[in-house]
Coordinates of C-alpha atoms and ligand atoms in Angstrom, one line a residue:
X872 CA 119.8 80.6 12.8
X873 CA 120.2 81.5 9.3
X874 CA 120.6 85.5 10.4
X875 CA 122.7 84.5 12.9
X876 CA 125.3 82.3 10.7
X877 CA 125.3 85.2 7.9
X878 CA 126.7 88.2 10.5
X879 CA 128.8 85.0 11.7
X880 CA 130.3 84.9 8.5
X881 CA 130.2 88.5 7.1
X882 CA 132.6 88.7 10.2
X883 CA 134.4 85.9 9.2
X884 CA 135.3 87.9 5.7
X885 CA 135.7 91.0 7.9
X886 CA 138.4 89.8 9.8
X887 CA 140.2 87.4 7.2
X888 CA 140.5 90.9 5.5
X889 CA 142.1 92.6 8.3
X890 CA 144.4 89.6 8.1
X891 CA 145.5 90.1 4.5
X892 CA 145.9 93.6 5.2
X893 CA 147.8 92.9 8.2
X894 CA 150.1 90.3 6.5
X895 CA 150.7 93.4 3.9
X896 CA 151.5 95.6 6.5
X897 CA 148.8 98.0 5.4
X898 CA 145.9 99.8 7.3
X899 CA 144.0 102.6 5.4
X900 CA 145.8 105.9 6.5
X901 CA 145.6 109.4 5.8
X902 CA 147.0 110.8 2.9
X903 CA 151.0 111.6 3.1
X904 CA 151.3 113.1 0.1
X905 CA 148.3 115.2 -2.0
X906 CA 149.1 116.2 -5.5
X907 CA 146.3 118.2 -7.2
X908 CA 146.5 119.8 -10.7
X909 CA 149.9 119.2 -11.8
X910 CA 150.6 120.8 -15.4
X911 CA 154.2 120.3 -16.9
X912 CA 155.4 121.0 -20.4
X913 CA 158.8 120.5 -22.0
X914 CA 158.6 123.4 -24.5
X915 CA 155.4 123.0 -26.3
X916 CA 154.5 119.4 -25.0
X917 CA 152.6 119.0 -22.1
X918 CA 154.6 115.8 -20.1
X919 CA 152.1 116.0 -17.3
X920 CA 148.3 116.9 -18.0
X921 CA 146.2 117.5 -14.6
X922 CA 147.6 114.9 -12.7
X923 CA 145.7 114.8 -9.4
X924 CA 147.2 111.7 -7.1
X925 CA 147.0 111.0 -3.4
X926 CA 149.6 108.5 -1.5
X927 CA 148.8 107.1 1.8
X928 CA 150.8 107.1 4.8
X929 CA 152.4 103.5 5.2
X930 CA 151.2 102.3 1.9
X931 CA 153.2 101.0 -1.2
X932 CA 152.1 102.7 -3.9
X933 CA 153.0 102.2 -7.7
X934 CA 152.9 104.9 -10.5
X935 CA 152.8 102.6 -13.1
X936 CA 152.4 103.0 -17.1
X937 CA 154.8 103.0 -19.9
X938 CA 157.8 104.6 -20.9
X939 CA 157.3 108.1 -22.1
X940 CA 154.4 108.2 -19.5
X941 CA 155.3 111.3 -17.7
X942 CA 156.5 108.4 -14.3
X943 CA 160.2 110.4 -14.1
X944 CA 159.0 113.9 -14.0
X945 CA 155.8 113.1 -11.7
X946 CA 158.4 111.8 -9.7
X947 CA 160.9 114.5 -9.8
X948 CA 158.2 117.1 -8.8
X949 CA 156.8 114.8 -5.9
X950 CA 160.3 115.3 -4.6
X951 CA 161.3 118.7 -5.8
X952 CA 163.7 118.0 -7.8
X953 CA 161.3 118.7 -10.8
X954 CA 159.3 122.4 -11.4
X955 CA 155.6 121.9 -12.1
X956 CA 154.2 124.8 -14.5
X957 CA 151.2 124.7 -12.2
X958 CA 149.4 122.5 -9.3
X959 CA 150.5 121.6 -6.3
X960 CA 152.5 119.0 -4.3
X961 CA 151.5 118.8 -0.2
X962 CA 153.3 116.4 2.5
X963 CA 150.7 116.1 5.5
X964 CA 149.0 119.4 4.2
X965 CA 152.2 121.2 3.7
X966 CA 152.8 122.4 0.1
X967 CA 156.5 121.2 -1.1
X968 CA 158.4 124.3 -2.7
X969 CA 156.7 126.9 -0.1
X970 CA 158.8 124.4 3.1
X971 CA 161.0 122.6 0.7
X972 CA 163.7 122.8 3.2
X973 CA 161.5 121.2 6.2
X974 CA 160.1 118.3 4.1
X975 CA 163.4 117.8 2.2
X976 CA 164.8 115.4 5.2
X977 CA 162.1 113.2 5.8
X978 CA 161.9 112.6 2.0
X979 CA 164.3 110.7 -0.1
X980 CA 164.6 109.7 -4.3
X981 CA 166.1 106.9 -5.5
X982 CA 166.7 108.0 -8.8
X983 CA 166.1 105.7 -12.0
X984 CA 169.9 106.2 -12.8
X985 CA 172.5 105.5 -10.3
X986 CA 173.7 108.5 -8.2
X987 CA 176.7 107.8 -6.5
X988 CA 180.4 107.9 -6.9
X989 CA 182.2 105.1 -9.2
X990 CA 185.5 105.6 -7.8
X991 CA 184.6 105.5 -4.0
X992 CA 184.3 102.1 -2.0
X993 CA 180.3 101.2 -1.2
X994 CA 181.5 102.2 2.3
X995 CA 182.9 105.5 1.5
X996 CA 179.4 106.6 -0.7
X997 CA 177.3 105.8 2.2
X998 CA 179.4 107.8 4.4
X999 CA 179.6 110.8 1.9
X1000 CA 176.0 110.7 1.6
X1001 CA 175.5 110.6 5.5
X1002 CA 177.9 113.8 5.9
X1003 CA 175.7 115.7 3.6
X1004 CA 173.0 115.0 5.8
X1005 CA 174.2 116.7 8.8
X1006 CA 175.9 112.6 9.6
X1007 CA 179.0 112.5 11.8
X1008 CA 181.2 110.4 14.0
X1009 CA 179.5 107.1 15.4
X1010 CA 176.0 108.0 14.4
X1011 CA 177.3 108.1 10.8
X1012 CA 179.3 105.0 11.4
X1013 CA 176.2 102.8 12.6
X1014 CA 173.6 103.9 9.9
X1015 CA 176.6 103.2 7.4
X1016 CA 176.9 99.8 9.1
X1017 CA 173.1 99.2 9.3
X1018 CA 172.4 99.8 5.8
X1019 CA 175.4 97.6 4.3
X1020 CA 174.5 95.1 6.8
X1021 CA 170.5 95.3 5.5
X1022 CA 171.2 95.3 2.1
X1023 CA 173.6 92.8 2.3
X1024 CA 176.7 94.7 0.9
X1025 CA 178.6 93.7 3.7
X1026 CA 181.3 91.4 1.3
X1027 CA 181.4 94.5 -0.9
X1028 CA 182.1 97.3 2.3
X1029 CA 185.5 98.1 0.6
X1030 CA 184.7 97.5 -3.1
X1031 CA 184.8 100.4 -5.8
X1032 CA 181.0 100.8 -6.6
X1033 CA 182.4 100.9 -10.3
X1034 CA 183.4 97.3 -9.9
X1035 CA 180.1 96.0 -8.3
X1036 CA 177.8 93.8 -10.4
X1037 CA 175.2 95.6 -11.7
X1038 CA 172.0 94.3 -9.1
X1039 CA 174.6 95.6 -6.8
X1040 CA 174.7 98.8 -8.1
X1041 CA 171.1 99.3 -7.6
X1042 CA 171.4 98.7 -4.0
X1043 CA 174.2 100.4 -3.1
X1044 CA 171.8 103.3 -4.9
X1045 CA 169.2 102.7 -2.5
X1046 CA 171.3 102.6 0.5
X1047 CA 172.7 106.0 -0.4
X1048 CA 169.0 107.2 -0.5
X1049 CA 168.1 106.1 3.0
X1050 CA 170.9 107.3 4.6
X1051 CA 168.7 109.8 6.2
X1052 CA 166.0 107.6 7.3
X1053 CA 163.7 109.1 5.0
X1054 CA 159.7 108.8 5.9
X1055 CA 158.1 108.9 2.3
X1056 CA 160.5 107.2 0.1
X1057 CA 160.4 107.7 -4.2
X1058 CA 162.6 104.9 -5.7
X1059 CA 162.1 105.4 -9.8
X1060 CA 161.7 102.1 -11.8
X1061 CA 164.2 100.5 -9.4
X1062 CA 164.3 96.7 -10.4
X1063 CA 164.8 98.0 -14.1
X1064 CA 167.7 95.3 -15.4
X1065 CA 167.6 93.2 -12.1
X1066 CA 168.1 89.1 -12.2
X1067 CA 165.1 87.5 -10.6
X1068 CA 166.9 86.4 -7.8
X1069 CA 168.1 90.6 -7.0
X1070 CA 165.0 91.5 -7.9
X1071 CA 163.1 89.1 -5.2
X1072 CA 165.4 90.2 -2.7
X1073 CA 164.5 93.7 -3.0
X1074 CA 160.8 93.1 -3.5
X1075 CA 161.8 91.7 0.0
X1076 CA 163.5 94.9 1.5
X1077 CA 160.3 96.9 0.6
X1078 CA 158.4 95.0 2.6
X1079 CA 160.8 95.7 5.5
X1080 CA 160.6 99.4 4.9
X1081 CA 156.9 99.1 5.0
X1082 CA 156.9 97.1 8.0
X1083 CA 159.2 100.0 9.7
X1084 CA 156.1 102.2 8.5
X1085 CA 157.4 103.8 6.0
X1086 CA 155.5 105.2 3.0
X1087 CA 156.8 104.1 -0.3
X1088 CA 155.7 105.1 -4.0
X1089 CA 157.4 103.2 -7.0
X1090 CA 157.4 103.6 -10.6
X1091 CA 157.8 101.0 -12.5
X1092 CA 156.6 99.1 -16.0
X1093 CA 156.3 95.7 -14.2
X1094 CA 152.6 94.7 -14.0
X1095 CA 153.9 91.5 -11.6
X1096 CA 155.7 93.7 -10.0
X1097 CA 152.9 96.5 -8.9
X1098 CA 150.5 93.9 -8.5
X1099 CA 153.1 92.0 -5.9
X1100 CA 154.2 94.7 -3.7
X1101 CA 151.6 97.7 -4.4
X1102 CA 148.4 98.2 -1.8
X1103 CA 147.6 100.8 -4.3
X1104 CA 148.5 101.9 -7.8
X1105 CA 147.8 104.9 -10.4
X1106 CA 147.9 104.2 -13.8
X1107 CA 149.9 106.8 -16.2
X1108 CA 149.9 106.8 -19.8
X1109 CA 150.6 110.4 -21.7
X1110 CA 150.7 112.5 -19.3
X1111 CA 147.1 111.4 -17.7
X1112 CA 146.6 109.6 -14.2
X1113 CA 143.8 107.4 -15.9
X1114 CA 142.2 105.1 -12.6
X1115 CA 144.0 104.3 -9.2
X1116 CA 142.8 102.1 -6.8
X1117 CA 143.9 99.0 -5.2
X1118 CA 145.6 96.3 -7.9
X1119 CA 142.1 93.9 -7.0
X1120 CA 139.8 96.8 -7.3
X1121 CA 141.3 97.6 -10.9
X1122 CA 141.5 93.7 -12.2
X1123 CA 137.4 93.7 -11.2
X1124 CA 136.3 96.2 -12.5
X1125 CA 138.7 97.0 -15.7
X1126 CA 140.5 93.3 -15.9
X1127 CA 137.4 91.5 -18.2
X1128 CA 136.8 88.2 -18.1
X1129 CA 138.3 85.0 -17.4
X1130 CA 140.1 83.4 -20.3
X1131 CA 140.0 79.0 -20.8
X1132 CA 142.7 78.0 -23.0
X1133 CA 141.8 74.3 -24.1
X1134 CA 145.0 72.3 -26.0
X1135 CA 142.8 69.8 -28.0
X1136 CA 144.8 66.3 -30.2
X1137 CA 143.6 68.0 -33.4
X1138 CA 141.8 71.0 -34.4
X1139 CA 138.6 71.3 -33.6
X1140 CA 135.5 71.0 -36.3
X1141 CA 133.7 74.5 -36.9
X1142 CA 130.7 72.7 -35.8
X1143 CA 132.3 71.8 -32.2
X1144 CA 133.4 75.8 -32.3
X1145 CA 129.6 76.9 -33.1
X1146 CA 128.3 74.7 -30.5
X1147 CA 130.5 75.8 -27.3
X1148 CA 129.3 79.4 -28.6
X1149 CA 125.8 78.7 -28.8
X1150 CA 126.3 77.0 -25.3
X1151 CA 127.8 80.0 -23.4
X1152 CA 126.6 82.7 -25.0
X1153 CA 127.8 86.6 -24.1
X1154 CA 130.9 84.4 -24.5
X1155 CA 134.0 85.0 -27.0
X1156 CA 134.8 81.3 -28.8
X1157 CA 137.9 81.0 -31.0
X1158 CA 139.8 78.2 -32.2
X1159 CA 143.2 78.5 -33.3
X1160 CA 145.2 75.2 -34.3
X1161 CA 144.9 73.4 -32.1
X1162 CA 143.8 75.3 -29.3
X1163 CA 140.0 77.0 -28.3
X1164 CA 140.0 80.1 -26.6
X1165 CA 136.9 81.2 -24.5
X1166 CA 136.3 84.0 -23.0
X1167 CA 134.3 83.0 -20.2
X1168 CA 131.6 85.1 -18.3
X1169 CA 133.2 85.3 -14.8
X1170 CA 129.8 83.8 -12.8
X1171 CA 130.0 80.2 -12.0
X1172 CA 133.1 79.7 -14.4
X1173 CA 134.4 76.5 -13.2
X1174 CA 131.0 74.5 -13.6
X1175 CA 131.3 75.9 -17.5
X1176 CA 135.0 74.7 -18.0
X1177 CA 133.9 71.2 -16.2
X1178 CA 130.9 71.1 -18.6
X1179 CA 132.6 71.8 -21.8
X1180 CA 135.8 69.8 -20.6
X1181 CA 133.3 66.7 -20.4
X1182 CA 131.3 67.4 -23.3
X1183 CA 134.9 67.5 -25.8
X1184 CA 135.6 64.6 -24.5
X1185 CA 132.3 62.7 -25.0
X1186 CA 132.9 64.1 -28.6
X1187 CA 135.7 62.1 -29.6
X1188 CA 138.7 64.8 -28.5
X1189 CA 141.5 64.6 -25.8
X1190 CA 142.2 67.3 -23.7
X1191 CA 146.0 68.1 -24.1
X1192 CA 145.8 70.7 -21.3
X1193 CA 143.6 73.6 -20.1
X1194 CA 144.2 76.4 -18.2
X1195 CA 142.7 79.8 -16.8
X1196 CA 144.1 83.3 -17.6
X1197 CA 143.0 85.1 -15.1
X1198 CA 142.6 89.1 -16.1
X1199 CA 145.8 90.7 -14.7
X1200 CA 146.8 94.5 -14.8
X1201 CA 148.0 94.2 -18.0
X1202 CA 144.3 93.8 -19.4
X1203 CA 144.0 96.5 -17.2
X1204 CA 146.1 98.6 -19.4
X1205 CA 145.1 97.3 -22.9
X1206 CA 141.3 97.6 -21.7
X1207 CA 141.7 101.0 -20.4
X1208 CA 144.1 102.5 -23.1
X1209 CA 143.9 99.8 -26.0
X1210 CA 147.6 99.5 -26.0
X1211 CA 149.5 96.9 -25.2
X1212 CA 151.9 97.9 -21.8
X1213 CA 155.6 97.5 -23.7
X1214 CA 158.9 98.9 -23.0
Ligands
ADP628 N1 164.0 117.3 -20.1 C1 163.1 116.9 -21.0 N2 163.0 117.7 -22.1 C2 162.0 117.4 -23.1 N3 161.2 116.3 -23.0 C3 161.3 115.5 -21.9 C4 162.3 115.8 -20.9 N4 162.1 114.8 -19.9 C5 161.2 114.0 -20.4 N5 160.7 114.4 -21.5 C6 159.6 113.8 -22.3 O1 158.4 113.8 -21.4 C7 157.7 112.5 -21.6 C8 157.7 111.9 -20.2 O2 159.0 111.5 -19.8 P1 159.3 110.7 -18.5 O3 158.7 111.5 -17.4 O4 160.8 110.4 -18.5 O5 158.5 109.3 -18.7 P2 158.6 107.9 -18.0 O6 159.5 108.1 -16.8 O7 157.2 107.5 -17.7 O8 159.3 107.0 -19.0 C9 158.5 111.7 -22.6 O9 157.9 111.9 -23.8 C10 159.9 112.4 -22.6 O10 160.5 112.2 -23.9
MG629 MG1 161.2 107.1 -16.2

């Protein structure tokens, strides 16, 4: 029965959803960490303006914008590191300065610059680190052992952090920061100067630390990046948390349209330009060398690009190659800001 099969298959969604979320290690939660109202000026210019955020437990989220944004000092107040001039920071409803000194150990930074000693082995920074957490004797042995093991440092255990490569570097910076088995965990542009190949392995890491439930928020300029590892993001730019949402929620609703690029053997006639517009109109058509690009409504996309494909063709041209852009957070950006996201 036609009821029947459409509760059949709204559960069918349903629980293919659960699955994605599963597979992402993420079930909506209560907020971790609530940040209302938070004002900060650098002499007369105001860094953060009313920045109002919330951060679920066990989620990854990403503060993401530009540099200049405001990413660093919304980060260094989330941690207390930074002073807001006014608004409030809360972990699990209790505000951050008023019981700094209970929330300070189940919270840890990894700051956008390294923080740990050059001339001490990657051994001996881990155990430093420990011992100013409260570490000693074997406990501080096997969480110095279990993090070099994890982050696979274990051929560097006796090498001067000075002398490590500089991927390296970065995650000997992040062991130091979880040396206390921190809960919510900050890490500030952290793949910043990483080789692919560093870079997947920590993409890699975080999804282990989310998987131990941990709560994780990143900053970070990466659009790939946020969109890869994020369940939810904010996005910064002077000062002002302008949307957050989930990277899929964002894309729909702020991403635009589909884009066909179309490589034609020779540029097309204005005429073959006018026609496609005429054909899908609400549509952008432009044609530049050799190439037409359309803007396509999102609805029934495909069928248009199969249409218009066929229809070249029948007119004389060959199809060098086509492909879809699909929006991506970086139209997010330029749609919501109209600047293009750049270092
Ligand atoms: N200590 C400081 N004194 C004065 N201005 C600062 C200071 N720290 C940051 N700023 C300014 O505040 C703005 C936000 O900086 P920051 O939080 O570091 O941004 P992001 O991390 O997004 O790159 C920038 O314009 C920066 O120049
Ligand atoms: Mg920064």
């Amino acid at each position: 029965m036609p009821a029947e099969n459409a509760v059949q298959a709204k559960e069918a969604v349903k629980g293919a959803e659960a699955k994605t979320q599963e597979k992402r290690g993420y079930a909506a939660a209560a907020p971790i960490v609530q940040i209302r109202s938070i004002n900060k000026f650098y002499g007369n210019f105001q860094a953060l303006n009313d920045v109002s955020l919330d951060i679920m437990q066990g989620e990854v989220f990403g503060l993401i914008g530009p540099n200049g944004a405001g990413k660093s000092t919304l980060a260094k107040i989330m941690t207390g590191l930074g002073k807001a001039d006014s608004g409030t920071v809360n972990f699990s409803g209790a505000e951050l300065t008023a019981n700094y000194d209970k929330i300070k150990g189940f919270i840890a930074i990894v700051p956008q610059e390294t923080s740990f000693f050059y001339s001490f082995t990657v051994e001996q920074n881990l155990k430093f680190f420990g011992a100013m957490y409260g570490l000693t004797g074997a406990e501080l042995q096997k969480r110095t052992d279990y993090l070099i093991e994890w982050l696979g440092l274990s051929s560097f255990r006796k090498r001067q952090a000075e002398n490590l490569s500089g991927g390296y570097k970065r995650l000997l910076n992040i062991a130091c920061s979880l040396v206390n088995n921190p809960k919510v965990i900050f890490m500030d542009e952290p793949t910043v100067g990483l080789d692919p190949k560093v870079r997947e392995h920590f993409w890699e890491k975080i999804f282990e630390l989310k998987h131990q439930g941990k709560t994780i928020c990143i900053t970070t300029h990466y659009m790939d990046e946020a969109e890869h590892l994020c369940n939810r993001i904010g996005l910064i730019s002077d000062g002002k948390v302008l949307l957050s949402g989930t990277p899929q929620e964002l894309i729909a609703s702020f991403g635009g349209v589909k884009v066909l690029v179309v490589k034609l053997n020779k540029v097309p006639e204005k005429i073959i330009v006018d026609a496609i517009k005429g054909t899908l109109k609400g549509s952008d058509v432009n044609a530049a060398g050799n190439y037409l690009i359309i803007s396509l409504l999102p609805e029934r996309a495909l069928e248009k690009i199969a249409s218009i494909t066929e229809w070249l063709v029948k007119e004389g041209y060959e199809i060098v190659s086509s492909r879809i852009k699909e929006p991506d957070l970086e139209d997010v950006f330029m749609n919501v800001t109209g600047q293009q996201l750049r270092n």
